[in-house]
Amino acid sequence: MTPKQLRKAIDRYRITSGKGFRLKDHDPGDSDGVHLDDEHAQSLLAAGVARLSDQQELLYAQHEWALLCVFQAIDAAGKDGTIKHVMSGVNPQGVQVTAFKAPGPEELDHDFLWRITRKLPERGHIGIFNRSHYEEVLVARVHPDILARQRLPAETVTKKIWKNRLSDIAHFEQYLARQGTVVLKFFLHISKAEQKKRFIERMDTPGKNWKFNAGDIEERRYWDEYMLAYEDAIAATASPEAPWFVVPADKKWFARLVVVEAMVEVLTRLRLTAPSLSAEGRLRLAEARRRLEAEE
């Protein structure tokens, strides 16, 4: 599988409009007809990470654009592993990773986007959101008691609250795009059967026991509700400026290849370049070199 083939593949997973979107039309086990052994998959990923590293260096040097990558998924879909492997060769100085947990007292005293805006990447940086503002239209929708803890005025909690929040998110992401922050959103789409398999593996492997949370089993009861919430969220917020990628995640190696290629593609499209020196800067550089060479 070549980068060119991967770019063609990710076009099928990129959602830029919610019109007619149905999650059931996307197969979590898809790999674009490609089957690779571990060695070949790791080799392709290493090549993709190297290209991402080159682009990230230019992003950092040019210091104009920022890239925000949002990762959302059901439990055990591989968010942590994907972030770990895709960002493995990138300079950590230019990357900010934020894992959003349940909001605390201070966060609950503000609007739901408050804590998000505080963690946005600065110019020249890549920001990684491991879960994000979308939790407020996913888990909060599936579990109404979470919404109740936000102490919203009763007049604002209507039947339209989820539609309104999704509209707010779409406008927020449009605003970010207009300010030079490129937004990519990845939904790692795993099947219920594969999730079960991964849960059992965590239980049976001592080195992975720490990953298992009994609450994850309880959440499986709400699978259909979560899938509906994800479908509505993707349909309402997919746009050319902030596309969603519905990434088949049953095969971890393929999910990682899709994510790294999507990141490389968007950064390449920015035509990033290292800053060039002005005439005055070149004179200072020449003088500095002359002084260095004159040292005994």
XYZ file of N, CA and C in Angstrom, residues 2-157:
468
model
N 0.657 2.138 -0.924
C 1.460 3.347 -1.041
C 0.725 4.539 -0.434
N 1.451 5.641 -0.134
C 0.773 6.854 0.351
C -0.321 7.328 -0.593
N -0.090 7.174 -1.896
C -1.098 7.586 -2.875
C -2.370 6.766 -2.722
N -2.225 5.457 -2.529
C -3.382 4.595 -2.324
C -4.108 4.950 -1.029
N -3.324 5.298 -0.008
C -3.921 5.691 1.262
C -4.724 6.974 1.117
N -4.178 7.936 0.353
C -4.896 9.195 0.156
C -6.229 8.964 -0.533
N -6.252 8.034 -1.478
C -7.507 7.700 -2.143
C -8.464 7.043 -1.149
N -7.908 6.206 -0.276
C -8.748 5.499 0.697
C -9.395 6.471 1.674
N -8.628 7.453 2.152
C -9.181 8.334 3.174
C -10.270 9.241 2.620
N -10.301 9.405 1.312
C -11.397 10.185 0.726
C -12.751 9.542 1.028
N -12.756 8.221 1.172
C -14.004 7.516 1.460
C -14.423 7.675 2.922
N -13.453 7.993 3.754
C -13.743 8.109 5.181
C -13.946 9.560 5.615
N -13.601 10.506 4.726
C -13.744 11.924 5.043
C -15.195 12.365 4.852
N -15.774 12.977 5.875
C -17.156 13.457 5.814
C -17.124 14.983 5.900
N -17.545 15.651 4.836
C -17.530 17.117 4.814
C -18.936 17.704 4.784
N -19.929 16.837 4.767
C -21.323 17.274 4.803
C -22.149 16.184 5.461
N -23.084 16.606 6.287
C -23.904 15.623 6.982
C -25.092 15.132 6.183
N -25.265 15.687 4.997
C -26.419 15.309 4.188
C -26.374 13.822 3.840
N -27.395 13.101 4.274
C -27.495 11.673 3.970
C -26.555 10.789 4.762
N -25.862 11.346 5.772
C -24.903 10.532 6.516
C -25.607 9.513 7.406
N -25.148 8.269 7.315
C -25.630 7.197 8.177
C -24.430 6.376 8.633
N -24.301 6.207 9.924
C -23.157 5.473 10.459
C -23.161 4.015 9.998
N -24.351 3.460 9.783
C -24.441 2.061 9.362
C -23.841 1.830 7.981
N -23.629 2.890 7.219
C -23.027 2.765 5.893
C -21.512 2.630 5.952
N -20.941 2.702 7.155
C -19.492 2.650 7.325
C -19.110 1.393 8.101
N -18.279 0.559 7.478
C -17.893 -0.730 8.042
C -16.673 -0.573 8.955
N -16.803 -0.881 10.253
C -15.661 -0.764 11.169
C -14.506 -1.696 10.820
N -14.799 -2.758 10.063
C -13.765 -3.728 9.719
C -13.103 -3.485 8.383
N -13.452 -2.408 7.722
C -12.903 -2.111 6.392
C -11.408 -1.818 6.464
N -10.684 -2.229 5.431
C -9.273 -1.852 5.292
C -8.964 -1.597 3.820
N -9.987 -1.151 3.086
C -9.851 -0.825 1.667
C -9.350 -2.016 0.851
N -9.703 -3.218 1.301
C -9.304 -4.416 0.570
C -7.849 -4.797 0.751
N -7.149 -4.132 1.672
C -5.718 -4.383 1.871
C -5.520 -5.215 3.138
N -4.634 -6.183 3.053
C -4.289 -7.016 4.202
C -2.769 -7.032 4.329
N -2.259 -6.523 5.438
C -0.821 -6.417 5.634
C -0.380 -7.188 6.870
N 0.844 -7.715 6.822
C 1.401 -8.307 8.034
C 1.934 -7.183 8.911
N 2.256 -7.514 10.154
C 2.678 -6.500 11.121
C 3.906 -5.725 10.650
N 4.857 -6.424 10.069
C 6.108 -5.778 9.652
C 5.849 -4.727 8.578
N 5.035 -5.082 7.588
C 4.733 -4.142 6.499
C 3.927 -2.965 7.014
N 2.962 -3.235 7.879
C 2.139 -2.165 8.435
C 2.985 -1.191 9.245
N 3.907 -1.727 10.056
C 4.774 -0.881 10.862
C 5.710 -0.054 9.992
N 6.144 -0.643 8.889
C 7.015 0.087 7.963
C 6.279 1.260 7.318
N 5.041 1.025 6.908
C 4.241 2.096 6.313
C 3.950 3.191 7.333
N 3.662 2.786 8.564
C 3.380 3.776 9.602
C 4.619 4.614 9.888
N 5.783 3.979 9.949
C 7.032 4.714 10.199
C 7.292 5.733 9.103
N 6.996 5.361 7.860
C 7.183 6.295 6.746
C 6.213 7.465 6.858
N 4.969 7.170 7.255
C 3.990 8.235 7.417
C 4.352 9.168 8.549
N 4.833 8.609 9.653
C 5.239 9.426 10.795
C 6.423 10.321 10.419
N 7.337 9.802 9.604
C 8.484 10.604 9.163
C 8.019 11.798 8.332
N 7.050 11.579 7.453
C 6.524 12.691 6.650
C 5.772 13.684 7.522
N 5.057 13.166 8.522
C 4.359 14.047 9.455
C 5.359 14.894 10.236
N 6.462 14.290 10.644
C 7.487 15.010 11.386
C 8.063 16.147 10.552
N 8.304 15.892 9.272
C 8.819 16.939 8.380
C 7.841 18.100 8.275
N 6.568 17.782 8.130
C 5.547 18.821 8.005
C 5.379 19.586 9.324
N 5.466 18.861 10.437
C 5.328 19.522 11.733
C 6.472 20.500 11.978
N 7.659 20.165 11.524
C 8.802 21.072 11.680
C 8.572 22.372 10.905
N 8.006 22.255 9.700
C 7.699 23.444 8.908
C 6.574 24.255 9.537
N 5.563 23.549 10.073
C 4.459 24.220 10.762
C 4.989 25.055 11.919
N 5.902 24.473 12.689
C 6.477 25.143 13.848
C 7.331 26.334 13.419
N 8.110 26.154 12.355
C 9.001 27.218 11.899
C 8.224 28.386 11.294
N 7.209 28.082 10.495
C 6.435 29.145 9.843
C 5.601 29.927 10.854
N 5.075 29.233 11.859
C 4.395 29.871 12.991
C 3.202 30.725 12.568
N 2.403 30.192 11.650
C 1.195 30.901 11.216
C -0.060 30.067 11.460
N -0.021 28.820 11.057
C -1.164 27.924 11.198
C -1.051 27.114 12.484
N -2.176 26.557 12.909
C -2.211 25.557 13.976
C -3.075 24.403 13.478
N -2.818 23.229 13.986
C -3.611 22.055 13.626
C -4.214 21.456 14.890
N -5.529 21.309 14.890
C -6.240 20.677 16.009
C -6.824 19.354 15.537
N -6.413 18.272 16.183
C -6.931 16.939 15.863
C -7.769 16.435 17.041
N -9.032 16.182 16.767
C -9.980 15.730 17.783
C -10.188 14.228 17.621
N -9.996 13.490 18.707
C -10.199 12.039 18.682
C -11.381 11.668 19.572
N -12.366 11.037 18.965
C -13.542 10.555 19.693
C -13.754 9.083 19.359
N -14.242 8.350 20.340
C -14.500 6.924 20.105
C -15.196 6.334 21.315
N -15.801 5.194 21.079
C -16.344 4.403 22.162
C -15.161 3.744 22.879
N -15.371 3.217 24.078
C -14.290 2.597 24.847
C -13.615 1.459 24.076
N -12.276 1.390 24.193
C -11.439 0.334 23.608
C -11.280 0.453 22.102
N -11.668 1.587 21.521
C -11.531 1.752 20.068
C -10.102 2.078 19.656
N -9.244 2.445 20.613
C -7.835 2.642 20.286
C -7.367 4.079 20.201
N -8.050 4.995 20.867
C -7.624 6.399 20.816
C -6.201 6.577 21.344
N -5.947 6.055 22.540
C -4.634 6.240 23.165
C -3.527 5.646 22.302
N -3.749 4.425 21.817
C -2.732 3.770 21.004
C -2.489 4.488 19.691
N -3.564 4.970 19.075
C -3.416 5.694 17.811
C -2.613 6.971 18.013
N -2.957 7.732 19.055
C -2.225 8.963 19.342
C -0.755 8.647 19.628
N -0.512 7.621 20.412
C 0.853 7.238 20.771
C 1.678 6.895 19.530
N 1.134 6.068 18.651
C 1.900 5.606 17.495
C 2.036 6.677 16.415
N 0.982 7.432 16.171
C 1.027 8.436 15.109
C 1.956 9.596 15.486
N 1.960 9.957 16.764
C 2.773 11.098 17.191
C 4.146 10.678 17.699
N 4.512 9.418 17.517
C 5.741 8.884 18.107
C 7.014 9.559 17.608
N 7.018 10.039 16.362
C 8.249 10.618 15.826
C 8.200 12.117 15.677
N 7.202 12.763 16.277
C 7.031 14.205 16.133
C 7.673 14.919 17.317
N 8.283 16.055 17.051
C 8.947 16.828 18.098
C 7.932 17.239 19.173
N 8.071 16.754 20.407
C 7.089 17.068 21.447
C 7.004 18.554 21.769
N 8.037 19.313 21.407
C 8.026 20.751 21.666
C 6.904 21.451 20.906
N 6.480 20.847 19.791
C 5.447 21.478 18.968
C 4.096 20.798 19.044
N 3.898 19.961 20.074
C 2.649 19.205 20.193
C 2.068 19.371 21.597
N 0.759 19.555 21.675
C 0.067 19.630 22.958
C -1.035 18.568 22.966
N -0.973 17.645 23.901
C -1.990 16.594 24.025
C -2.820 16.858 25.274
N -4.136 16.919 25.097
C -5.038 17.149 26.224
C -6.065 16.032 26.275
N -6.136 15.365 27.413
C -7.148 14.331 27.633
C -8.229 14.931 28.525
N -9.410 15.116 27.995
C -10.491 15.736 28.747
C -11.251 14.677 29.557
N -11.258 14.882 30.852
C -11.990 13.997 31.756
C -13.316 14.662 32.129
N -14.012 14.091 33.098
C -15.257 14.700 33.567
C -14.955 16.091 34.111
N -15.749 17.090 33.767
C -15.480 18.460 34.222
C -15.555 18.597 35.735
N -14.640 19.418 36.278
C -14.612 19.678 37.707
C -15.466 20.884 38.068
N -15.470 21.294 39.358
C -16.314 22.395 39.818
C -16.100 23.701 39.051
N -14.843 24.072 38.813
C -14.584 25.324 38.100
C -15.111 25.251 36.671
N -14.909 24.123 36.023
C -15.368 23.963 34.642
C -16.886 23.973 34.560
N -17.545 23.399 35.563
C -19.007 23.362 35.575
C -19.613 24.744 35.811
N -18.797 25.675 36.306
C -19.273 27.039 36.524
C -19.166 27.901 35.265
N -18.734 27.296 34.163
C -18.591 28.027 32.901
C -19.366 27.306 31.795
N -19.442 27.958 30.641
C -20.075 27.331 29.480
C -19.259 26.112 29.038
N -19.876 25.225 28.275
C -19.238 23.938 27.983
C -18.028 24.039 27.068
N -17.855 25.175 26.396
C -16.680 25.343 25.543
C -15.528 26.051 26.255
N -15.755 26.505 27.482
C -14.749 27.278 28.195
C -13.439 26.516 28.361
N -13.538 25.277 28.842
C -12.311 24.526 29.088
C -11.633 24.106 27.782
N -12.403 24.047 26.713
C -11.847 23.686 25.415
C -10.986 24.818 24.863
N -11.509 26.038 24.918
C -10.775 27.179 24.349
C -9.457 27.404 25.076
N -9.384 27.033 26.335
C -8.147 27.220 27.102
C -7.045 26.278 26.651
N -7.397 25.211 25.959
C -6.410 24.204 25.558
C -6.163 24.179 24.045
N -6.659 25.159 23.332
C -6.441 25.187 21.886
C -4.961 25.361 21.570
N -4.480 24.743 20.495
C -3.060 24.872 20.154
C -2.717 26.279 19.685
N -1.537 26.739 20.051
C -1.074 28.039 19.573
C -0.537 27.896 18.161
N -0.307 29.012 17.513
C 0.202 28.977 16.132
C 1.512 28.205 16.081
N 1.642 27.391 15.027
C 2.845 26.593 14.872
C 2.798 25.252 15.578
N 1.710 24.973 16.293
C 1.613 23.751 17.078
C 0.507 22.826 16.571
N 0.655 21.552 16.936
C -0.396 20.558 16.733
C -1.041 20.291 18.082
N -2.347 20.450 18.155
C -3.083 20.134 19.373
C -3.837 18.826 19.201
N -3.721 17.950 20.174
C -4.412 16.662 20.151
C -5.420 16.652 21.291
N -6.692 16.488 20.966
C -7.732 16.355 21.979
C -8.141 14.891 22.067
N -7.825 14.260 23.199
C -8.255 12.890 23.471
C -9.591 12.996 24.218
N -10.679 12.876 23.486
C -12.020 13.310 23.868
C -12.012 14.838 23.804
N -13.192 15.444 23.837
C -13.227 16.867 23.525
C -14.567 17.478 23.899
N -14.880 18.610 23.251
C -16.173 19.269 23.429
C -17.332 18.381 22.982
N -17.034 17.349 22.190
C -18.101 16.459 21.728
C -18.655 15.579 22.843
N -17.925 15.460 23.950
C -18.473 14.723 25.089
C -19.780 15.354 25.569
N -19.918 16.668 25.330
C -21.101 17.396 25.791
C -22.337 17.127 24.944
N -22.173 16.417 23.819
C -23.335 16.019 23.019
C -23.350 14.501 22.821
N -22.472 13.821 23.564
C -22.419 12.365 23.494
C -22.761 11.760 24.854
N -21.767 11.735 25.759
C -22.024 11.127 27.070
C -23.066 11.912 27.856
N -23.060 13.238 27.715
C -24.062 14.038 28.434
C -25.465 13.805 27.890
N -25.542 13.438 26.628
C -26.846 13.143 26.021
C -27.329 11.753 26.443
N -26.409 10.800 26.502
C -26.780 9.437 26.877
C -27.107 9.344 28.366
N -26.425 10.170 29.168
C -26.638 10.159 30.613
C -27.126 11.537 31.069
N -28.417 11.750 31.122
C -28.987 13.065 31.466
C -28.548 13.608 32.820
N -28.154 12.730 33.750
C -27.723 13.213 35.066
C -26.473 14.075 34.964
N -25.650 13.832 33.927
C -24.454 14.655 33.709
C -24.862 16.078 33.352
N -25.871 16.188 32.503
C -26.367 17.514 32.126
C -26.932 18.237 33.350
N -27.590 17.513 34.217
C -28.199 18.116 35.410
C -27.143 18.745 36.310
N -25.936 18.142 36.356
C -24.874 18.665 37.218
C -24.279 19.969 36.690
N -24.634 20.348 35.477
C -24.083 21.571 34.893
C -24.841 22.822 35.340
N -25.896 22.643 36.075
C -26.620 23.752 36.694
C -27.018 24.836 35.679
N -27.492 24.404 34.550
C -27.955 25.350 33.539
C -29.312 25.930 33.946
N -29.614 27.155 33.550
C -30.951 27.697 33.806
C -32.002 26.795 33.158
N -33.087 26.565 33.847
C -34.118 25.645 33.367
C -34.629 26.040 31.986
N -34.661 27.349 31.723
C -35.188 27.829 30.439
C -34.332 27.389 29.249
N -33.069 27.046 29.508
C -32.171 26.669 28.400
C -32.177 25.170 28.123
N -32.718 24.393 29.067
C -32.712 22.933 28.903
C -34.035 22.524 28.253
